[in-house]
PDB file of C-alpha atoms in Angstrom:
ATOM      1  CA  MET O  30      58.281 206.976 -13.592  1.00 69.00           C
ATOM      2  CA  PRO O  31      59.647 209.791 -15.820  1.00 75.00           C
ATOM      3  CA  VAL O  32      60.427 213.097 -14.124  1.00 78.00           C
ATOM      4  CA  GLU O  33      58.010 214.832 -16.503  1.00 74.00           C
ATOM      5  CA  ALA O  34      55.190 212.977 -14.754  1.00 77.00           C
ATOM      6  CA  THR O  35      56.356 213.418 -11.163  1.00 76.00           C
ATOM      7  CA  GLY O  36      57.873 216.905 -11.315  1.00 75.00           C
ATOM      8  CA  GLY O  37      60.809 215.515  -9.368  1.00 78.00           C
ATOM      9  CA  LEU O  38      58.582 214.363  -6.499  1.00 80.00           C
ATOM     10  CA  GLU O  39      58.080 210.901  -5.036  1.00 82.00           C
ATOM     11  CA  THR O  40      54.359 210.768  -5.791  1.00 84.00           C
ATOM     12  CA  VAL O  41      52.222 211.045  -8.894  1.00 84.00           C
ATOM     13  CA  ALA O  42      48.503 211.671  -9.380  1.00 85.00           C
ATOM     14  CA  VAL O  43      46.649 209.626 -11.994  1.00 86.00           C
ATOM     15  CA  ARG O  44      43.158 210.258 -13.306  1.00 86.00           C
ATOM     16  CA  VAL O  45      40.906 208.895 -16.045  1.00 87.00           C
ATOM     17  CA  PRO O  46      38.796 211.543 -17.798  1.00 88.00           C
ATOM     18  CA  ASP O  47      35.046 211.122 -18.138  1.00 89.00           C
ATOM     19  CA  HIS O  48      34.693 212.816 -21.515  1.00 91.00           C
ATOM     20  CA  PRO O  49      34.326 211.146 -24.920  1.00 94.00           C
ATOM     21  CA  VAL O  50      36.746 213.519 -26.685  1.00 93.00           C
ATOM     22  CA  ALA O  51      39.484 213.074 -24.076  1.00 91.00           C
ATOM     23  CA  LEU O  52      38.970 209.307 -24.037  1.00 93.00           C
ATOM     24  CA  ALA O  53      39.109 209.174 -27.840  1.00 94.00           C
ATOM     25  CA  LEU O  54      42.367 211.144 -27.808  1.00 92.00           C
ATOM     26  CA  LEU O  55      43.950 208.726 -25.339  1.00 92.00           C
ATOM     27  CA  ALA O  56      42.662 205.693 -27.227  1.00 93.00           C
ATOM     28  CA  SER O  57      44.009 207.025 -30.527  1.00 94.00           C
ATOM     29  CA  PHE O  58      47.616 206.572 -29.420  1.00 87.00           C
ATOM     30  CA  GLY O  59      47.193 204.111 -26.585  1.00 89.00           C
ATOM     31  CA  GLY O  60      48.973 206.174 -23.952  1.00 85.00           C
ATOM     32  CA  GLY O  61      48.574 208.761 -21.260  1.00 86.00           C
ATOM     33  CA  VAL O  62      49.164 212.498 -21.223  1.00 86.00           C
ATOM     34  CA  THR O  63      51.449 214.404 -18.890  1.00 84.00           C
ATOM     35  CA  ALA O  64      50.661 218.095 -19.110  1.00 79.00           C
ATOM     36  CA  PRO O  65      50.190 221.259 -17.054  1.00 79.00           C
ATOM     37  CA  SER O  66      46.874 223.037 -16.671  1.00 81.00           C
ATOM     38  CA  ALA O  67      45.716 225.143 -19.625  1.00 85.00           C
ATOM     39  CA  ASN O  68      46.112 228.458 -17.800  1.00 83.00           C
ATOM     40  CA  ARG O  69      48.855 230.724 -16.511  1.00 84.00           C
ATOM     41  CA  PHE O  70      50.086 229.927 -13.017  1.00 81.00           C
ATOM     42  CA  GLY O  71      47.716 231.214 -10.355  1.00 82.00           C
ATOM     43  CA  SER O  72      45.071 232.608 -12.681  1.00 87.00           C
ATOM     44  CA  VAL O  73      41.450 231.608 -13.261  1.00 93.00           C
ATOM     45  CA  SER O  74      41.073 228.130 -14.731  1.00 93.00           C
ATOM     46  CA  PRO O  75      39.597 227.854 -18.226  1.00 93.00           C
ATOM     47  CA  THR O  76      36.305 226.041 -18.707  1.00 95.00           C
ATOM     48  CA  THR O  77      35.922 226.575 -22.472  1.00 95.00           C
ATOM     49  CA  ALA O  78      38.232 226.404 -25.483  1.00 95.00           C
ATOM     50  CA  ASN O  79      37.828 230.170 -25.907  1.00 94.00           C
ATOM     51  CA  ASP O  80      39.105 230.645 -22.343  1.00 94.00           C
ATOM     52  CA  VAL O  81      42.238 228.650 -23.239  1.00 94.00           C
ATOM     53  CA  ARG O  82      42.832 230.728 -26.367  1.00 93.00           C
ATOM     54  CA  ALA O  83      42.348 233.973 -24.443  1.00 91.00           C
ATOM     55  CA  GLU O  84      44.743 232.810 -21.722  1.00 89.00           C
ATOM     56  CA  LEU O  85      47.500 231.160 -23.735  1.00 92.00           C
ATOM     57  CA  GLY O  86      47.188 232.712 -27.192  1.00 90.00           C
ATOM     58  CA  ASP O  87      50.038 231.776 -29.511  1.00 90.00           C
ATOM     59  CA  ALA O  88      51.799 229.804 -26.767  1.00 90.00           C
ATOM     60  CA  VAL O  89      49.883 226.739 -27.983  1.00 90.00           C
ATOM     61  CA  ASP O  90      49.462 225.534 -31.560  1.00 92.00           C
ATOM     62  CA  PHE O  91      46.141 223.702 -31.217  1.00 91.00           C
ATOM     63  CA  VAL O  92      43.171 223.651 -28.852  1.00 92.00           C
ATOM     64  CA  LEU O  93      41.028 220.507 -28.850  1.00 92.00           C
ATOM     65  CA  ASP O  94      37.477 221.737 -28.217  1.00 94.00           C
ATOM     66  CA  GLY O  95      35.238 219.226 -26.468  1.00 93.00           C
ATOM     67  CA  GLY O  96      32.715 221.833 -25.323  1.00 94.00           C
ATOM     68  CA  SER O  97      32.325 223.577 -21.993  1.00 94.00           C
ATOM     69  CA  CYS O  98      33.464 221.746 -18.856  1.00 93.00           C
ATOM     70  CA  GLU O  99      30.562 219.844 -17.353  1.00 94.00           C
ATOM     71  CA  VAL O 100      31.755 220.048 -13.727  1.00 95.00           C
ATOM     72  CA  GLY O 101      33.608 223.376 -13.765  1.00 95.00           C
ATOM     73  CA  VAL O 102      35.961 222.927 -10.805  1.00 96.00           C
ATOM     74  CA  GLU O 103      39.051 220.775 -11.072  1.00 93.00           C
ATOM     75  CA  SER O 104      39.467 217.144 -10.093  1.00 93.00           C
ATOM     76  CA  THR O 105      39.632 215.914  -6.517  1.00 95.00           C
ATOM     77  CA  ILE O 106      43.160 214.970  -5.405  1.00 93.00           C
ATOM     78  CA  VAL O 107      43.389 212.215  -2.791  1.00 94.00           C
ATOM     79  CA  ASP O 108      46.561 211.305  -0.921  1.00 92.00           C
ATOM     80  CA  ALA O 109      46.647 207.512  -0.637  1.00 90.00           C
ATOM     81  CA  THR O 110      50.269 207.234   0.519  1.00 87.00           C
ATOM     82  CA  GLY O 111      49.552 207.090   4.262  1.00 85.00           C
ATOM     83  CA  ASP O 112      47.541 204.900   6.587  1.00 87.00           C
ATOM     84  CA  ALA O 113      44.402 207.029   6.083  1.00 90.00           C
ATOM     85  CA  PRO O 114      43.482 208.650   2.764  1.00 92.00           C
ATOM     86  CA  THR O 115      43.098 212.436   2.849  1.00 94.00           C
ATOM     87  CA  ILE O 116      41.774 214.973   0.368  1.00 95.00           C
ATOM     88  CA  LEU O 117      44.518 217.345  -0.759  1.00 92.00           C
ATOM     89  CA  ARG O 118      42.281 219.275  -3.152  1.00 93.00           C
ATOM     90  CA  PRO O 119      38.465 219.144  -3.039  1.00 96.00           C
ATOM     91  CA  GLY O 120      36.954 218.825  -6.475  1.00 96.00           C
ATOM     92  CA  GLY O 121      34.241 217.377  -8.653  1.00 95.00           C
ATOM     93  CA  VAL O 122      34.137 214.073  -6.780  1.00 96.00           C
ATOM     94  CA  THR O 123      32.855 215.158  -3.388  1.00 97.00           C
ATOM     95  CA  ARG O 124      34.120 214.139   0.028  1.00 97.00           C
ATOM     96  CA  GLU O 125      30.744 212.511   0.681  1.00 97.00           C
ATOM     97  CA  ASP O 126      31.052 210.426  -2.513  1.00 97.00           C
ATOM     98  CA  LEU O 127      34.489 209.190  -1.509  1.00 97.00           C
ATOM     99  CA  GLU O 128      33.487 208.461   2.077  1.00 97.00           C
ATOM    100  CA  ALA O 129      30.541 206.396   0.864  1.00 97.00           C
ATOM    101  CA  VAL O 130      32.872 204.250  -1.260  1.00 95.00           C
ATOM    102  CA  LEU O 131      35.695 203.965   1.289  1.00 94.00           C
ATOM    103  CA  GLY O 132      33.441 203.531   4.297  1.00 95.00           C
ATOM    104  CA  ARG O 133      35.421 205.960   6.420  1.00 94.00           C
ATOM    105  CA  PRO O 134      35.631 209.720   7.015  1.00 95.00           C
ATOM    106  CA  LEU O 135      38.225 211.698   5.046  1.00 95.00           C
ATOM    107  CA  ALA O 136      40.122 214.671   6.411  1.00 93.00           C
ATOM    108  CA  VAL O 137      40.727 217.767   4.278  1.00 93.00           C
ATOM    109  CA  PRO O 138      43.918 219.291   5.717  1.00 88.00           C
ATOM    110  CA  ALA O 139      44.639 222.957   5.022  1.00 77.00           C
ATOM    111  CA  THR O 140      48.278 222.174   4.193  1.00 72.00           C
ATOM    112  CA  SER O 141      50.200 219.131   3.033  1.00 68.00           C
ATOM    113  CA  SER O 142      53.817 218.059   2.728  1.00 67.00           C
ATOM    114  CA  ILE O 143      52.907 216.651  -0.690  1.00 65.00           C
ATOM    115  CA  ARG O 144      52.974 219.343  -3.367  1.00 67.00           C
ATOM    116  CA  VAL O 145      49.809 219.338  -5.473  1.00 67.00           C
ATOM    117  CA  PRO O 146      48.154 221.844  -7.825  1.00 63.00           C
ATOM    118  CA  GLY O 147      46.098 224.587  -6.205  1.00 58.00           C
ATOM    119  CA  GLN O 148      47.941 224.798  -2.883  1.00 64.00           C
ATOM    120  CA  HIS O 149      49.543 228.199  -3.471  1.00 62.00           C
ATOM    121  CA  PRO O 150      48.003 230.850  -1.149  1.00 64.00           C
ATOM    122  CA  SER O 151      46.828 232.801  -4.211  1.00 68.00           C
ATOM    123  CA  HIS O 152      45.395 230.602  -6.932  1.00 77.00           C
ATOM    124  CA  TYR O 153      42.455 230.523  -9.360  1.00 81.00           C
ATOM    125  CA  ALA O 154      42.562 234.330  -9.031  1.00 88.00           C
ATOM    126  CA  PRO O 155      41.068 236.911 -11.388  1.00 94.00           C
ATOM    127  CA  ARG O 156      42.771 240.263 -11.986  1.00 94.00           C
ATOM    128  CA  ALA O 157      40.265 241.863  -9.611  1.00 97.00           C
ATOM    129  CA  ARG O 158      40.950 241.499  -5.901  1.00 97.00           C
ATOM    130  CA  VAL O 159      38.496 239.132  -4.191  1.00 98.00           C
ATOM    131  CA  VAL O 160      37.087 239.911  -0.728  1.00 98.00           C
ATOM    132  CA  LEU O 161      35.104 237.296   1.217  1.00 98.00           C
ATOM    133  CA  VAL O 162      32.474 238.300   3.789  1.00 98.00           C
ATOM    134  CA  GLU O 163      29.462 236.708   5.426  1.00 98.00           C
ATOM    135  CA  PRO O 164      26.461 236.367   3.054  1.00 97.00           C
ATOM    136  CA  GLU O 165      24.389 238.982   4.902  1.00 97.00           C
ATOM    137  CA  LYS O 166      27.252 241.507   4.576  1.00 98.00           C
ATOM    138  CA  VAL O 167      27.870 241.168   0.834  1.00 98.00           C
ATOM    139  CA  ILE O 168      25.633 244.054  -0.259  1.00 98.00           C
ATOM    140  CA  ALA O 169      26.838 246.495   2.410  1.00 98.00           C
ATOM    141  CA  GLU O 170      30.513 245.647   1.749  1.00 98.00           C
ATOM    142  CA  ALA O 171      30.059 246.043  -1.999  1.00 98.00           C
ATOM    143  CA  GLU O 172      28.250 249.362  -1.733  1.00 98.00           C
ATOM    144  CA  LEU O 173      30.865 250.762   0.667  1.00 98.00           C
ATOM    145  CA  ALA O 174      33.684 249.783  -1.690  1.00 98.00           C
ATOM    146  CA  GLN O 175      31.797 251.316  -4.621  1.00 98.00           C
ATOM    147  CA  GLU O 176      31.434 254.576  -2.678  1.00 97.00           C
ATOM    148  CA  LEU O 177      35.187 254.527  -2.038  1.00 97.00           C
ATOM    149  CA  GLY O 178      35.839 254.538  -5.767  1.00 98.00           C
ATOM    150  CA  HIS O 179      36.190 250.866  -6.648  1.00 98.00           C
ATOM    151  CA  GLN O 180      34.594 249.242  -9.666  1.00 98.00           C
ATOM    152  CA  VAL O 181      32.887 246.527  -7.658  1.00 98.00           C
ATOM    153  CA  GLY O 182      31.666 243.172  -8.862  1.00 98.00           C
ATOM    154  CA  VAL O 183      29.300 241.230  -6.605  1.00 98.00           C
ATOM    155  CA  PHE O 184      28.650 237.530  -6.196  1.00 98.00           C
ATOM    156  CA  LEU O 185      25.138 237.983  -4.857  1.00 98.00           C
ATOM    157  CA  PRO O 186      23.931 235.020  -2.762  1.00 96.00           C
ATOM    158  CA  VAL O 187      20.783 233.452  -4.160  1.00 95.00           C
ATOM    159  CA  SER O 188      18.968 234.271  -0.910  1.00 94.00           C
ATOM    160  CA  PHE O 189      19.301 237.955  -1.879  1.00 96.00           C
ATOM    161  CA  ALA O 190      18.399 237.505  -5.558  1.00 93.00           C
ATOM    162  CA  GLY O 191      16.630 240.568  -6.910  1.00 91.00           C
ATOM    163  CA  ALA O 192      17.811 242.862  -4.120  1.00 94.00           C
ATOM    164  CA  PRO O 193      19.027 246.258  -5.388  1.00 95.00           C
ATOM    165  CA  VAL O 194      22.814 246.631  -5.204  1.00 96.00           C
ATOM    166  CA  LYS O 195      24.792 249.783  -5.985  1.00 97.00           C
ATOM    167  CA  ALA O 196      27.737 248.163  -7.724  1.00 97.00           C
ATOM    168  CA  HIS O 197      29.449 248.102 -11.102  1.00 98.00           C
ATOM    169  CA  ALA O 198      28.373 244.537 -11.921  1.00 98.00           C
ATOM    170  CA  VAL O 199      26.308 241.874 -10.174  1.00 97.00           C
ATOM    171  CA  VAL O 200      26.235 238.114 -10.679  1.00 97.00           C
ATOM    172  CA  THR O 201      23.586 236.187  -8.751  1.00 97.00           C
ATOM    173  CA  VAL O 202      25.122 232.830  -7.897  1.00 97.00           C
ATOM    174  CA  PRO O 203      22.988 229.739  -8.597  1.00 96.00           C
ATOM    175  CA  GLY O 204      21.208 227.981  -5.790  1.00 94.00           C
ATOM    176  CA  SER O 205      22.395 224.624  -7.154  1.00 97.00           C
ATOM    177  CA  MET O 206      25.965 223.821  -6.107  1.00 97.00           C
ATOM    178  CA  ALA O 207      26.446 221.876  -9.353  1.00 97.00           C
ATOM    179  CA  ALA O 208      25.469 224.946 -11.391  1.00 98.00           C
ATOM    180  CA  TYR O 209      27.617 227.189  -9.193  1.00 98.00           C
ATOM    181  CA  ALA O 210      30.665 224.947  -9.627  1.00 98.00           C
ATOM    182  CA  ARG O 211      30.094 224.803 -13.385  1.00 97.00           C
ATOM    183  CA  GLY O 212      29.832 228.588 -13.643  1.00 97.00           C
ATOM    184  CA  LEU O 213      32.311 229.769 -10.988  1.00 98.00           C
ATOM    185  CA  TYR O 214      35.285 230.510 -13.220  1.00 97.00           C
ATOM    186  CA  GLY O 215      33.079 231.986 -15.915  1.00 97.00           C
ATOM    187  CA  PHE O 216      31.634 234.405 -13.342  1.00 98.00           C
ATOM    188  CA  LEU O 217      35.130 235.491 -12.270  1.00 97.00           C
ATOM    189  CA  ARG O 218      36.191 236.001 -15.879  1.00 96.00           C
ATOM    190  CA  GLU O 219      33.009 237.938 -16.632  1.00 97.00           C
ATOM    191  CA  LEU O 220      33.606 240.409 -13.805  1.00 98.00           C
ATOM    192  CA  ASP O 221      37.210 240.872 -14.938  1.00 97.00           C
ATOM    193  CA  GLN O 222      36.046 241.536 -18.486  1.00 96.00           C
ATOM    194  CA  ARG O 223      33.494 244.070 -17.228  1.00 97.00           C
ATOM    195  CA  GLY O 224      36.273 246.106 -15.654  1.00 97.00           C
ATOM    196  CA  CYS O 225      35.836 245.287 -11.972  1.00 98.00           C
ATOM    197  CA  ASP O 226      38.839 245.842  -9.725  1.00 98.00           C
ATOM    198  CA  LEU O 227      37.206 244.336  -6.625  1.00 98.00           C
ATOM    199  CA  ILE O 228      34.893 241.343  -6.239  1.00 98.00           C
ATOM    200  CA  VAL O 229      32.837 240.830  -3.081  1.00 98.00           C
ATOM    201  CA  ALA O 230      31.646 237.281  -2.441  1.00 98.00           C
ATOM    202  CA  SER O 231      30.710 234.876   0.338  1.00 98.00           C
ATOM    203  CA  LEU O 232      31.452 231.215   0.884  1.00 98.00           C
ATOM    204  CA  PRO O 233      28.787 228.554   0.331  1.00 97.00           C
ATOM    205  CA  VAL O 234      28.025 225.862   2.886  1.00 96.00           C
ATOM    206  CA  GLU O 235      31.012 223.521   2.682  1.00 97.00           C
ATOM    207  CA  GLU O 236      29.146 220.345   1.860  1.00 97.00           C
ATOM    208  CA  GLY O 237      29.163 218.443  -1.413  1.00 97.00           C
ATOM    209  CA  LEU O 238      30.491 220.629  -4.232  1.00 98.00           C
ATOM    210  CA  GLY O 239      30.268 223.590  -1.853  1.00 98.00           C
ATOM    211  CA  LEU O 240      33.551 222.388  -0.317  1.00 97.00           C
ATOM    212  CA  ALA O 241      35.379 222.714  -3.649  1.00 97.00           C
ATOM    213  CA  ILE O 242      33.756 226.083  -4.426  1.00 98.00           C
ATOM    214  CA  ALA O 243      34.770 227.460  -1.032  1.00 97.00           C
ATOM    215  CA  ASN O 244      38.318 226.185  -1.561  1.00 95.00           C
ATOM    216  CA  ARG O 245      38.594 227.978  -4.916  1.00 96.00           C
ATOM    217  CA  LEU O 246      37.146 231.227  -3.557  1.00 97.00           C
ATOM    218  CA  ARG O 247      39.568 231.209  -0.614  1.00 95.00           C
ATOM    219  CA  ARG O 248      42.492 230.746  -2.994  1.00 93.00           C
ATOM    220  CA  ALA O 249      41.167 233.474  -5.299  1.00 94.00           C
ATOM    221  CA  ALA O 250      41.027 235.792  -2.278  1.00 95.00           C
ATOM    222  CA  GLY O 251      44.466 234.759  -1.008  1.00 91.00           C
ATOM    223  CA  PRO O 252      47.407 237.135  -0.537  1.00 87.00           C
ATOM    224  CA  ARG O 253      49.101 237.972  -3.819  1.00 78.00           C
ATOM    225  CA  PRO O 254      52.830 238.398  -4.300  1.00 68.00           C
ATOM    226  CA  THR O 255      54.002 241.994  -4.340  1.00 62.00           C
ATOM    227  CA  VAL O 256      55.968 243.175  -7.342  1.00 53.00           C
TER     228      VAL O 256
END
């Protein structure tokens, strides 16, 4: 296996895309693609061609536009090198889906000796700092931060939809986990673009796609390197 595919490691992840444009690209030359993600290290993942252009600019010559990402969060990474498969990165294929196929429970360890994308303490992060609190504390935390001089963006839980919030910008997250996963990175980018320096959010129930969403929010809220 070429080092470009393994990154110098002893393992490699392989996936088959479920998108007609990506499949047509692969079929056109009869091979696979080894490539990094279409975003700067640690920053919010792109879910549209415009996001890629905004992120990478002239660093790339062409952007193949197949439309907005249908799932939103990245792929699920499964470690199949040991006696029991484990999920190294929750993603679009849920733990429940995999367990139904494999007929056994799958662990989701917080850390792994195998290096995979998305394991850095700060990842998928917007420019604004992300703070995670319990759902019932989101409004109070946001309003306090706004009073202290922050430009606060709020991920308002759907259970509080319509509630007045004294904040710079408010996004009411969808009640559907599929819609939330599809829109997550767009919401983070929107609050960045609206000038927020702090985002207050809460974690969803960690079932189904909620597990992947919670993983991405924790990484977005992770400690950032000091300059």
